XYZ file of C-alpha atoms in Angstrom:
761
model
C 18.030 4.692 -12.154
C 15.320 3.101 -14.189
C 12.248 1.606 -12.348
C 10.825 -1.757 -13.847
C 8.360 -3.481 -12.565
C 7.196 -7.414 -14.192
C 4.721 -9.666 -14.302
C 6.130 -13.152 -13.262
C 4.828 -16.646 -14.559
C 5.867 -19.991 -12.810
C 6.203 -19.408 -9.369
C 4.637 -22.311 -7.246
C 5.764 -20.951 -3.583
C 7.936 -18.466 -1.830
C 10.945 -20.252 -2.712
C 10.690 -19.418 -6.173
C 10.400 -15.803 -5.522
C 13.422 -16.026 -3.505
C 15.122 -17.899 -6.437
C 13.982 -15.018 -8.884
C 15.338 -12.648 -6.774
C 18.712 -13.836 -6.638
C 18.437 -14.477 -10.368
C 18.010 -10.620 -10.954
C 20.029 -9.606 -8.280
C 22.760 -11.315 -9.951
C 22.522 -9.197 -12.917
C 25.443 -6.111 -13.647
C 23.767 -3.052 -13.076
C 20.547 -4.278 -11.316
C 20.499 -1.944 -7.757
C 17.646 -3.621 -5.848
C 15.109 -6.263 -6.735
C 11.778 -7.418 -4.670
C 9.586 -10.341 -5.932
C 6.409 -10.031 -4.352
C 4.960 -13.404 -4.265
C 1.336 -12.463 -3.344
C 0.850 -10.805 -6.822
C 3.602 -12.285 -8.845
C 5.802 -9.218 -9.264
C 8.999 -7.856 -9.426
C 10.098 -4.428 -8.907
C 13.431 -3.249 -9.987
C 15.713 -0.505 -10.083
C 18.469 -0.215 -12.610
C 21.166 1.106 -14.151
C 19.998 1.451 -17.818
C 23.925 1.809 -18.842
C 24.699 -1.356 -17.604
C 22.065 -3.504 -18.461
C 18.447 -3.807 -20.377
C 15.057 -5.567 -19.972
C 16.138 -7.915 -22.241
C 19.239 -8.987 -20.030
C 16.749 -9.203 -16.840
C 14.183 -11.093 -18.838
C 17.240 -13.524 -19.796
C 18.134 -14.079 -16.205
C 14.535 -15.035 -14.693
C 13.932 -17.161 -17.933
C 17.293 -19.070 -17.150
C 15.973 -19.446 -13.439
C 12.839 -21.535 -14.755
C 10.357 -18.753 -15.012
C 8.774 -15.941 -17.038
C 8.753 -12.384 -16.932
C 6.912 -9.805 -19.020
C 6.812 -5.794 -18.287
C 3.967 -4.872 -16.291
C 2.490 -2.218 -18.773
C 2.656 -4.975 -21.561
C 0.451 -7.134 -19.375
C -3.329 -6.523 -20.536
C -5.790 -6.651 -17.649
C -8.281 -8.904 -20.126
C -5.800 -11.442 -20.711
C -4.710 -11.622 -17.407
C -8.250 -12.340 -16.340
C -8.922 -14.482 -19.223
C -5.568 -16.579 -18.400
C -6.467 -17.017 -14.547
C -9.607 -17.902 -15.396
C -8.396 -20.564 -17.618
C -5.615 -21.571 -14.880
C -8.660 -21.949 -12.390
C -10.730 -24.254 -14.451
C -8.132 -26.535 -15.549
C -7.162 -26.844 -11.385
C -10.818 -27.111 -10.568
C -10.583 -30.425 -12.892
C -7.973 -31.838 -11.679
C -9.152 -31.152 -7.793
C -12.243 -33.147 -8.769
C -10.851 -35.886 -10.393
C -8.635 -36.417 -7.793
C -10.953 -36.054 -5.361
C -13.330 -38.925 -7.201
C -10.325 -41.131 -7.462
C -9.093 -40.344 -3.712
C -12.504 -41.616 -2.444
C -12.385 -44.580 -4.094
C -9.008 -45.559 -2.767
C -9.488 -44.741 0.303
C -12.969 -46.499 0.314
C -11.073 -49.215 -0.635
C -8.160 -49.543 1.525
C -10.412 -49.184 4.951
C -10.342 -53.235 5.293
C -6.553 -53.292 4.730
C -5.792 -50.429 7.271
C -8.438 -51.402 9.912
C -8.106 -55.079 9.671
C -11.710 -55.529 9.455
C -14.036 -56.962 6.540
C -16.635 -54.861 5.770
C -19.371 -55.945 3.751
C -20.113 -53.518 1.237
C -16.716 -52.999 0.251
C -15.491 -55.491 -2.115
C -11.724 -56.725 -1.330
C -11.104 -56.084 -5.166
C -11.437 -52.404 -4.572
C -8.030 -52.742 -2.439
C -6.338 -54.756 -5.437
C -2.917 -53.412 -5.996
C -3.235 -53.493 -9.755
C -6.694 -51.532 -9.606
C -5.018 -48.779 -7.359
C -2.158 -48.538 -9.416
C -4.205 -47.605 -12.308
C -6.329 -45.509 -10.659
C -3.418 -43.797 -8.735
C -1.140 -42.826 -11.895
C -3.300 -40.295 -13.922
C -3.732 -38.364 -10.001
C -0.033 -38.538 -10.036
C 1.185 -37.721 -13.072
C -1.445 -35.291 -14.503
C -3.069 -34.034 -11.806
C 0.505 -34.027 -9.880
C 2.325 -32.986 -12.991
C 3.198 -29.150 -12.012
C 5.113 -30.902 -9.163
C 7.163 -32.645 -11.121
C 7.841 -30.475 -13.434
C 8.549 -27.922 -10.998
C 10.848 -30.259 -8.924
C 13.101 -31.109 -12.099
C 13.502 -27.129 -13.488
C 14.521 -26.397 -9.631
C 16.614 -29.770 -9.684
C 18.439 -28.448 -13.332
C 19.273 -24.751 -11.683
C 20.733 -26.459 -8.653
C 18.282 -25.300 -5.751
C 15.105 -26.262 -4.598
C 11.438 -25.286 -3.926
C 7.878 -26.849 -2.667
C 7.561 -28.522 -5.511
C 10.761 -31.060 -4.677
C 9.164 -31.210 -1.518
C 5.597 -32.432 -2.741
C 7.548 -34.638 -5.379
C 9.558 -36.874 -2.886
C 7.122 -36.805 -0.454
C 4.541 -38.556 -2.712
C 6.702 -40.097 -5.345
C 8.153 -42.033 -2.450
C 4.907 -43.358 -1.421
C 3.628 -44.129 -5.143
C 7.507 -45.946 -5.633
C 7.051 -47.930 -2.788
C 3.662 -48.787 -3.521
C 4.738 -49.785 -7.092
C 7.451 -52.102 -6.254
C 5.472 -53.562 -3.814
C 2.580 -54.524 -6.020
C 5.365 -55.400 -8.383
C 7.447 -57.751 -6.180
C 5.182 -58.403 -3.432
C 7.016 -61.466 -1.933
C 10.071 -59.529 -2.023
C 8.590 -56.933 0.839
C 6.688 -59.534 2.867
C 7.406 -58.913 6.151
C 9.502 -61.519 7.514
C 12.053 -60.008 10.586
C 12.240 -56.837 12.298
C 14.120 -55.317 9.321
C 12.176 -56.162 6.442
C 9.995 -54.130 4.351
C 6.180 -54.472 4.540
C 3.808 -55.066 1.611
C 1.410 -52.298 2.680
C 0.722 -49.993 -0.010
C 0.320 -46.189 0.161
C -1.182 -45.409 -3.375
C -4.432 -43.436 -1.545
C -1.823 -41.358 0.604
C -0.055 -40.468 -2.731
C -3.649 -39.263 -4.333
C -5.097 -37.852 -1.336
C -1.912 -35.756 -0.422
C -1.993 -34.273 -4.156
C -5.265 -33.589 -4.384
C -5.719 -31.681 -0.995
C -2.308 -29.895 -2.140
C -4.242 -28.928 -5.327
C -7.290 -27.754 -3.543
C -5.318 -25.521 -1.133
C -3.679 -24.385 -4.130
C -7.123 -23.364 -5.813
C -8.382 -22.175 -2.661
C -5.084 -19.584 -2.140
C -5.525 -18.667 -5.892
C -8.850 -17.451 -5.343
C -8.698 -15.793 -1.892
C -5.443 -14.115 -3.237
C -7.419 -12.593 -6.178
C -9.988 -11.025 -3.884
C -6.508 -9.047 -2.519
C -6.397 -7.281 -5.339
C -10.043 -5.891 -5.479
C -9.053 -2.352 -4.457
C -6.956 -2.387 -7.686
C -10.055 -3.806 -9.639
C -12.186 -1.277 -8.292
C -10.440 1.477 -8.657
C -9.896 0.585 -12.741
C -13.516 -0.299 -12.715
C -14.257 3.897 -11.945
C -13.108 5.004 -15.161
C -15.679 6.152 -17.754
C -15.480 4.364 -20.905
C -16.409 7.196 -23.447
C -16.573 10.961 -23.392
C -18.448 13.132 -25.124
C -15.983 15.925 -26.834
C -17.002 18.908 -28.869
C -15.208 18.885 -31.801
C -16.193 21.405 -34.744
C -19.136 22.373 -33.253
C -20.428 18.905 -32.584
C -20.772 16.413 -29.711
C -19.425 13.159 -30.589
C -18.708 10.400 -27.997
C -15.280 8.893 -28.383
C -13.340 6.266 -26.357
C -11.559 7.973 -23.333
C -7.968 6.863 -24.524
C -8.634 8.793 -27.773
C -9.557 11.961 -25.599
C -6.945 14.958 -25.890
C -5.695 17.769 -24.091
C -6.903 20.629 -24.479
C -10.091 19.290 -25.491
C -13.431 20.574 -24.228
C -16.242 17.935 -22.959
C -19.609 18.035 -21.750
C -20.941 16.291 -18.905
C -24.395 15.606 -18.102
C -26.279 14.781 -14.557
C -25.565 11.411 -13.164
C -22.756 10.759 -15.869
C -19.282 9.900 -14.999
C -16.430 12.873 -15.653
C -14.242 11.032 -18.360
C -10.528 12.989 -17.596
C -9.310 15.289 -15.239
C -9.798 18.732 -16.563
C -10.829 22.367 -15.475
C -14.624 23.861 -15.849
C -14.816 26.498 -18.238
C -18.857 26.725 -18.426
C -21.800 25.594 -16.129
C -21.847 24.634 -12.193
C -22.689 21.299 -10.764
C -22.266 19.226 -7.453
C -20.011 16.478 -7.823
C -19.679 13.158 -6.003
C -15.795 12.529 -5.138
C -16.088 10.038 -2.671
C -14.627 7.279 -4.880
C -11.489 8.977 -4.993
C -11.258 11.007 -1.747
C -13.363 9.077 0.286
C -14.947 12.532 1.011
C -19.123 11.536 1.206
C -20.160 15.261 1.049
C -20.789 16.237 -3.106
C -18.129 19.352 -3.819
C -19.769 22.331 -5.541
C -18.048 23.333 -8.810
C -17.783 26.190 -11.557
C -16.273 27.847 -13.875
C -12.322 28.068 -13.010
C -12.643 24.748 -10.624
C -10.905 21.539 -11.289
C -12.745 18.093 -11.677
C -11.422 14.648 -11.508
C -11.656 11.600 -13.578
C -14.079 9.160 -12.712
C -15.798 11.220 -10.316
C -19.573 11.522 -10.694
C -21.757 14.577 -11.904
C -24.735 14.822 -9.831
C -27.022 18.236 -10.481
C -26.259 20.145 -13.381
C -24.710 20.033 -16.992
C -21.119 21.656 -17.855
C -18.398 21.575 -19.717
C -15.060 21.341 -18.926
C -11.594 21.503 -20.339
C -9.372 18.205 -20.388
C -5.908 18.937 -18.664
C -4.808 15.311 -17.830
C -5.757 12.204 -19.733
C -4.534 8.615 -19.718
C -1.883 7.375 -17.621
C -1.384 11.137 -16.203
C -5.156 11.453 -14.849
C -5.698 11.580 -10.917
C -7.550 7.856 -10.799
C -4.072 6.515 -13.117
C -1.773 7.920 -10.826
C -3.483 6.233 -7.812
C -3.905 3.210 -9.227
C -0.065 3.351 -10.240
C 1.012 4.318 -6.401
C -1.413 1.740 -4.935
C 0.244 -1.100 -7.568
C 3.699 0.261 -6.186
C 2.724 0.043 -2.501
C 1.529 -3.443 -2.968
C 4.714 -4.786 -4.775
C 6.874 -3.490 -2.372
C 8.035 -5.345 0.821
C 7.766 -4.300 4.055
C 10.907 -4.425 6.528
C 9.109 -7.061 8.886
C 9.334 -9.594 5.517
C 13.111 -9.966 5.851
C 12.911 -12.574 8.504
C 10.680 -14.443 6.390
C 12.414 -14.256 3.712
C 15.641 -15.440 5.373
C 13.601 -18.447 6.855
C 12.426 -19.244 3.127
C 15.767 -19.182 1.928
C 17.176 -22.301 3.746
C 13.603 -23.934 4.430
C 13.481 -26.387 1.593
C 17.297 -27.567 2.266
C 16.578 -27.857 6.605
C 13.284 -29.427 5.469
C 15.016 -32.325 3.036
C 17.692 -32.787 5.975
C 15.075 -33.281 8.453
C 13.316 -35.520 6.104
C 16.594 -37.419 5.630
C 17.214 -37.902 9.122
C 13.744 -38.937 10.094
C 14.382 -42.010 7.609
C 17.521 -42.685 8.898
C 16.392 -42.518 12.748
C 13.208 -44.967 12.088
C 14.663 -47.191 9.428
C 18.347 -47.701 10.951
C 18.283 -46.997 14.727
C 14.237 -47.668 15.219
C 14.376 -50.557 12.837
C 10.899 -49.517 11.376
C 11.306 -49.215 7.523
C 7.518 -48.565 7.458
C 7.603 -46.148 10.283
C 10.496 -44.561 8.380
C 8.828 -43.964 4.993
C 5.398 -42.755 6.504
C 7.371 -40.014 8.481
C 9.643 -38.882 6.176
C 6.612 -38.608 3.768
C 4.820 -36.467 6.435
C 7.694 -34.330 6.964
C 8.019 -33.502 3.416
C 4.596 -32.643 2.877
C 3.645 -30.881 5.719
C 6.414 -28.625 5.361
C 5.212 -25.189 3.920
C 6.814 -22.015 3.313
C 4.096 -20.789 1.326
C 2.430 -19.482 4.208
C 5.650 -17.404 5.370
C 5.627 -15.946 2.075
C 2.060 -15.073 1.615
C 2.198 -13.893 5.523
C 3.134 -10.224 4.737
C 2.320 -9.092 1.171
C -1.276 -10.361 0.912
C -1.796 -8.394 4.392
C -0.134 -5.041 2.476
C -2.014 -5.699 -0.299
C -5.468 -5.357 1.011
C -4.025 -2.890 3.543
C -3.293 -0.355 0.644
C -6.241 -1.170 -1.119
C -8.237 -0.393 2.188
C -6.515 3.170 2.460
C -6.997 4.022 -1.416
C -10.443 3.347 -0.724
C -10.517 5.693 2.055
C -8.823 8.512 0.280
C -5.145 7.803 1.853
C -2.401 6.705 -0.607
C 0.279 4.736 1.265
C 3.229 4.898 -1.344
C 5.019 1.644 0.188
C 5.170 -1.386 2.595
C 7.750 0.275 4.937
C 5.478 3.526 5.126
C 2.290 1.347 6.334
C 4.555 -0.468 8.758
C 6.660 2.895 10.182
C 3.029 4.477 10.502
C 1.874 1.976 13.545
C 4.771 3.361 15.370
C 4.367 7.105 15.106
C 4.729 8.159 18.767
C 4.543 12.216 17.976
C 2.967 13.993 14.992
C 3.487 17.305 13.787
C 0.672 19.116 12.459
C 1.626 22.520 10.151
C -1.061 25.121 10.413
C -2.001 26.740 7.507
C -3.762 24.704 4.693
C -3.605 21.862 7.411
C -5.330 22.617 10.431
C -6.908 25.602 8.654
C -8.778 25.381 5.693
C -5.835 27.021 3.665
C -7.877 30.104 2.577
C -7.278 32.930 4.495
C -9.582 36.552 4.558
C -8.846 39.766 5.266
C -10.904 40.845 8.601
C -9.299 44.031 9.750
C -7.459 46.864 8.337
C -5.830 49.874 10.234
C -3.684 52.774 8.808
C -1.466 54.973 10.667
C -2.620 57.907 8.967
C -6.510 56.953 9.388
C -8.732 57.035 6.000
C -8.866 60.648 5.445
C -7.802 61.747 1.863
C -8.192 58.209 0.858
C -4.919 57.274 2.883
C -6.157 53.588 3.258
C -7.079 53.186 -0.401
C -3.855 54.787 -1.618
C -1.847 52.148 0.983
C -4.054 48.967 -0.006
C -3.167 49.786 -3.573
C 0.895 49.744 -2.710
C 0.286 46.361 -0.401
C -1.627 44.836 -3.244
C 0.673 46.176 -5.833
C 3.389 43.923 -4.113
C 1.591 41.273 -2.803
C 0.268 40.335 -6.373
C 3.439 39.092 -7.207
C 3.441 36.486 -4.354
C 2.024 32.866 -4.184
C 1.373 32.738 -0.656
C -1.771 32.305 0.720
C -1.483 35.703 2.879
C -0.803 37.521 -0.303
C -3.780 36.339 -1.992
C -5.945 37.257 0.519
C -4.570 40.920 0.752
C -5.091 41.046 -3.240
C -8.625 40.038 -3.048
C -9.431 42.082 -0.339
C -8.504 44.987 -2.355
C -10.239 43.719 -5.252
C -13.152 43.595 -3.043
C -13.015 47.075 -2.398
C -12.767 48.014 -5.758
C -9.188 49.133 -5.447
C -6.947 49.310 -8.600
C -3.324 48.780 -8.215
C -0.297 48.472 -10.638
C 2.805 46.668 -11.350
C 5.719 46.513 -8.611
C 9.371 46.655 -9.984
C 12.233 44.722 -7.959
C 9.971 42.122 -6.053
C 11.836 39.852 -3.887
C 10.409 37.625 -1.080
C 11.941 36.261 1.806
C 11.313 33.250 2.975
C 9.447 32.933 6.293
C 9.429 37.155 6.872
C 7.653 38.423 3.750
C 7.729 40.568 0.468
C 8.900 43.968 -0.948
C 8.835 45.912 -3.868
C 9.142 49.182 -5.372
C 5.894 50.506 -6.398
C 5.618 54.095 -7.725
C 8.608 54.951 -6.865
C 8.003 53.935 -3.460
C 9.692 51.222 -1.813
C 6.926 48.761 -0.126
C 7.786 46.222 2.428
C 5.106 44.130 4.069
C 5.487 41.256 6.606
C 5.801 40.047 9.953
C 7.357 42.132 12.788
C 9.920 40.323 13.638
C 11.167 41.053 10.069
C 10.725 44.572 10.634
C 12.633 44.725 14.207
C 15.496 42.984 12.145
C 15.306 45.737 9.343
C 15.374 48.305 12.318
C 12.011 49.496 11.075
C 10.275 51.006 13.903
C 7.026 49.159 14.859
C 6.079 51.420 17.979
C 3.731 53.407 16.028
C 0.617 55.064 17.087
C -2.844 55.913 14.518
C -4.245 59.094 14.558
C -6.754 57.958 17.088
C -3.880 57.937 19.608
C -4.023 53.942 19.498
C -0.879 52.140 19.081
C -0.673 49.345 16.640
C 0.625 47.346 19.320
C -2.389 47.112 20.579
C -4.318 46.212 17.337
C -1.601 43.626 16.706
C -2.617 42.033 20.503
C -6.150 42.237 20.249
C -6.089 40.399 16.491
C -3.512 37.949 17.550
C -5.441 36.875 20.581
C -8.439 36.021 18.526
C -6.370 33.747 16.296
C -5.687 36.010 13.555
C -2.543 36.665 11.702
C -0.992 39.943 11.699
C 0.942 41.289 8.583
C 2.590 44.746 8.832
C 3.108 47.158 6.076
C 6.061 50.129 5.670
C 6.578 52.368 2.987
C 10.062 53.921 2.655
C 10.806 52.311 5.671
C 8.280 53.522 7.987
C 5.305 51.570 9.149
C 2.040 52.896 7.873
C -0.333 49.858 8.713
C -1.328 46.969 9.725
C -4.178 43.782 8.591
C -5.314 41.132 10.230
C -5.765 37.699 8.426
C -8.117 34.936 9.583
C -8.010 31.396 8.454
C -10.902 29.083 9.414
C -9.947 26.015 11.220
C -11.044 22.790 8.982
C -14.466 21.487 10.332
C -12.373 18.051 11.390
C -9.370 19.252 12.523
C -9.990 19.209 16.708
C -11.905 15.838 16.478
C -8.792 14.863 14.342
C -6.534 15.912 16.977
C -8.407 14.921 19.837
C -8.274 11.206 18.032
C -4.825 11.403 17.355
C -4.023 12.505 21.153
C -6.963 9.086 22.475
C -4.289 6.921 20.184
C -1.525 7.745 22.571
C 0.248 10.279 20.406
C 1.895 13.702 21.018
C 0.787 15.872 18.824
C 2.589 19.052 17.935
C 1.837 22.507 16.180
C 4.682 23.664 13.927
C 3.886 27.131 11.717
C 5.830 30.333 10.611
C 3.056 32.495 12.450
C 3.643 34.311 15.429
C 3.503 33.053 19.141
C -0.047 34.889 19.958
C -1.839 33.420 16.927
C -0.008 30.199 17.104
C -1.400 29.504 20.484
C -4.781 31.154 19.998
C -5.435 28.242 17.126
C -3.750 25.745 19.333
C -6.059 26.162 22.327
C -9.030 25.926 19.774
C -8.358 22.411 19.198
C -6.464 21.232 22.192
C -2.739 21.038 21.087
C -0.257 21.934 23.971
C 3.048 22.177 22.403
C 3.381 24.668 19.801
C 6.570 25.835 17.455
C 5.787 29.642 16.234
C 7.722 31.926 13.987
C 9.560 28.964 12.421
C 10.733 29.792 9.079
C 10.710 27.349 6.293
C 14.273 26.397 6.435
C 13.736 26.166 10.146
C 11.272 23.208 10.143
C 13.288 20.206 8.972
C 16.089 21.150 11.892
C 12.418 21.209 14.356
C 11.747 17.337 13.245
C 15.059 16.338 13.499
C 15.480 17.879 16.898
C 12.092 16.348 17.724
C 13.824 12.460 16.807
C 16.505 12.812 18.839
C 14.337 13.456 21.655
C 14.081 10.493 23.863
C 10.476 10.691 24.431
C 9.680 10.811 20.998
C 12.772 8.681 19.528
C 10.801 6.201 17.954
C 8.776 7.410 14.969
C 7.812 11.400 14.303
C 5.707 12.167 11.543
C 5.359 15.508 9.635
C 2.137 16.391 8.231
C 1.750 19.682 5.735
C 0.718 20.735 2.461
C 2.717 23.502 1.173
C 6.140 24.104 -0.843
C 7.825 25.198 2.451
C 6.874 21.974 4.250
C 8.694 19.627 1.661
C 11.884 19.776 3.603
C 10.177 18.809 6.935
C 8.062 15.801 5.166
C 11.374 14.678 3.686
C 13.187 14.932 7.332
C 10.308 13.038 9.131
C 10.194 9.519 9.447
C 6.587 9.499 8.044
C 5.647 12.480 6.016
C 2.060 12.762 5.442
C 0.820 15.157 2.682
C -2.557 17.086 2.382
C -3.951 16.023 -1.406
C -5.260 19.290 -1.727
C -1.784 21.013 -1.308
C 1.219 21.317 -3.863
C 2.484 18.436 -5.969
C 6.023 19.034 -4.152
C 4.894 18.402 -0.535
C 2.984 15.063 -2.003
C 6.054 13.959 -3.946
C 8.057 14.410 -0.748
C 5.804 12.276 1.532
C 5.064 8.684 2.523
C 1.195 8.782 2.764
C -0.986 11.361 0.693
C -4.387 12.456 2.563
C -6.269 13.291 -0.776
C -9.539 14.607 0.611
C -7.446 17.101 2.756
C -9.463 15.845 5.993
C -7.676 15.520 9.115
C -9.257 12.622 10.154
C -7.553 10.467 7.555
C -4.470 10.874 9.231
C -6.119 9.026 12.460
C -7.328 6.278 9.513
C -4.322 5.899 8.175
C -2.743 5.015 11.572
C -5.308 2.875 12.385
C -4.959 0.962 9.222
C -1.320 0.734 9.952
C -1.899 -0.711 13.029
C -4.381 -2.892 11.858
C -2.184 -4.085 9.203
C 0.650 -4.737 11.482
C -1.787 -6.987 13.778
C -2.642 -9.096 10.755
C 0.786 -9.277 9.570
C 2.232 -10.356 13.050
C -0.892 -13.137 13.599
C -0.373 -14.429 9.775
C 3.778 -14.802 10.573
C 2.710 -16.186 14.117
C 0.947 -18.541 12.467
C 2.979 -19.571 9.434
C 6.166 -19.740 11.995
C 4.212 -22.023 14.935
C 2.391 -24.494 11.964
C 5.995 -25.162 10.534
C 7.731 -25.310 14.304
C 4.873 -27.980 15.541
C 4.196 -29.144 12.317
C 7.202 -30.606 11.087
C 8.513 -32.884 14.843
C 4.498 -34.015 14.720
C 5.432 -35.870 11.168
C 8.502 -36.932 11.993
C 7.041 -38.896 14.596
C 8.082 -37.190 17.953
C 4.973 -37.932 19.637
C 4.844 -42.095 18.979
C 7.668 -42.929 21.380
C 4.789 -41.346 24.041
C 1.370 -41.721 22.902
C 1.832 -44.087 20.276
C 0.409 -41.147 17.622
C 1.944 -40.766 14.218
C 0.499 -38.154 11.840
C -0.860 -39.941 8.719
C 0.541 -38.514 5.497
C -2.824 -37.645 4.382
C -3.717 -35.197 7.293
C -0.135 -33.580 6.863
C -1.132 -32.955 3.171
C -4.568 -31.516 4.230
C -2.760 -29.232 7.148
C -0.083 -27.901 4.299
C -3.023 -27.062 1.983
C -4.994 -25.173 4.629
C -2.097 -23.580 6.419
C -1.406 -20.989 3.217
C -5.302 -20.705 2.582
C -5.566 -19.868 6.262
C -2.558 -16.958 6.125
C -4.729 -15.302 2.804
C -8.073 -15.728 4.520
C -6.899 -14.103 7.630
C -5.549 -11.334 5.718
C -8.600 -10.928 3.676
C -10.165 -9.794 6.978
C -8.627 -6.259 6.502
C -11.416 -5.507 4.265
C -13.625 -5.430 6.921
C -11.606 -2.297 8.248
C -13.646 0.655 9.659
C -11.775 3.848 10.679
C -12.820 4.747 14.270
C -14.681 8.008 13.045
C -17.099 5.855 10.927
C -17.898 3.498 13.606
């Protein structure tokens, strides 16, 4: 399946989003389609063998809208177009407001029955009001009528239809009363009055336009996070070509080129330092406030700021492949996705307009036919049509998701989809990998003992054999052994017939000797005797127990089937691990540790951070099964999350309801996860869960407000309170309420921009 993101034009309400979604879904070959009304985008998965971009665009055009591939939308053009639209809308609001004020002032004597000296009677003259109202109707309100006409042609109805019917009815009734006043003079209970409602039509259109203007401005603020991220990028790079320094736009930088960065400058693209040292502020992409020291061999990230020294680096990723570009893409995808909680709102929106029209018709019939009051019939019908608002329902979820995912990116947390954001707040059990997650993932050798002692260079010889085999492995423990051998000035050769046994160890032939390095459990499975004493008569088991009690990992070494020594390797805890674990527990989560390390070492590490439930000596292929078992247990049936950083964690991350990858880990783990912590700081887990809870609370508030607004507002507009209290909702107030409903939802979503993690408060 190919994935496509389209920028949509012409949408005016959530019903439009539903219409587009249905039109695209009807195209053969389209598997899924999500239309986000908040950011006016459609995300589509389709089979390119069965359909094409052109066919999908045709379907959108036929539905009455415009669709452009997102990558072809230039940000500058988009900003310019939005600015022009807002300026046009502002002009219409100002004109409508001035006319509406004149009309309302002129109508006060007629509405109150009082003669007010400073309001001349001619200001309420029907022909003057018609002259003033007409441009408001057909210039200011043009979009409502053209939108309603387009919807009618495609046999659907949207918000434009409700507004056009409501204001149109008030205008046409007033027009008829102006042209044929005698026909509408009240002479019996069933006759129609000659009242005018020009001010109602004008004020309603003006208020709705004002609401749309405020809504557009507020919606624009929900995309601030994306704009901030894109604004981080440097504009130029100082490239060294043919021995000369040349300033080039970053779009012209090629992979492999050498770039010079001076203090205070932004790093233009991703790369690897080849000369010089410096400290770099990576907070804008990782959320980590402490500057990081960089030297030859270290990676640097584009858009981060060089603080102290000058250095040269070789570009490794440019353009869309840079780390920042990928972050922007992931955040855009997340903002374009639909949260499961949105489904109910979508279902309601789908039949909202037809139901409102049915209610409006019923309201008119009841007041006109049964109650014999044509004036009330008109006022209540117009009120029902105007006050109904599916826009608030359509905006309730996407606006909160946009702000929430953007806020996550600001804090170094990449949330890949709205479903992940929603699931995270329901997590009950969180499983943490040990190496590279709780610990720094940079183990070092702390102790080394051989059976034969140090005489005759036995220790050096054994270390040569072990390092020759371990250099073929990418495991952090193997790297620690190799680095230790190098620090001892030990030279070692190549291993033949190398093989890594997942979760157990490695083996290979070195100088005609078969060398095996791994866990005690593996050795016992192979039938190798581990109950061995050293020359000092102290058993290897004694060393093992002492080291493991100190939280160290013990690696066994066997040569030609006989144990020859032990190596103790320690991996220091991350400074944030204990704080993060306690914070997760305060959130009511059960924290579990999962590791391939032995029981004693695992328990020692768990004790240091305050974890009581530990799964130790778990092979990589067993990790996913452990997660699955936790998911089926009654007490953690809700949601289980897994946090890991290695290739062997990928299956478990995929199995978990929510997979959280440490950004400093492997690409495979990050690809398999739902949430990525860019900096590797475990406090990011706490922030992600808190952000999820805050976002879901915001969404529920928005949905409640949107639902309750319509549930309460429509019956009041229909006149349900009139028989009891004699109170009727003026259509102008209905228009104001309708305009404010969407603005209120978006404004509430924007409160998430003030979110602060508990660890920062």
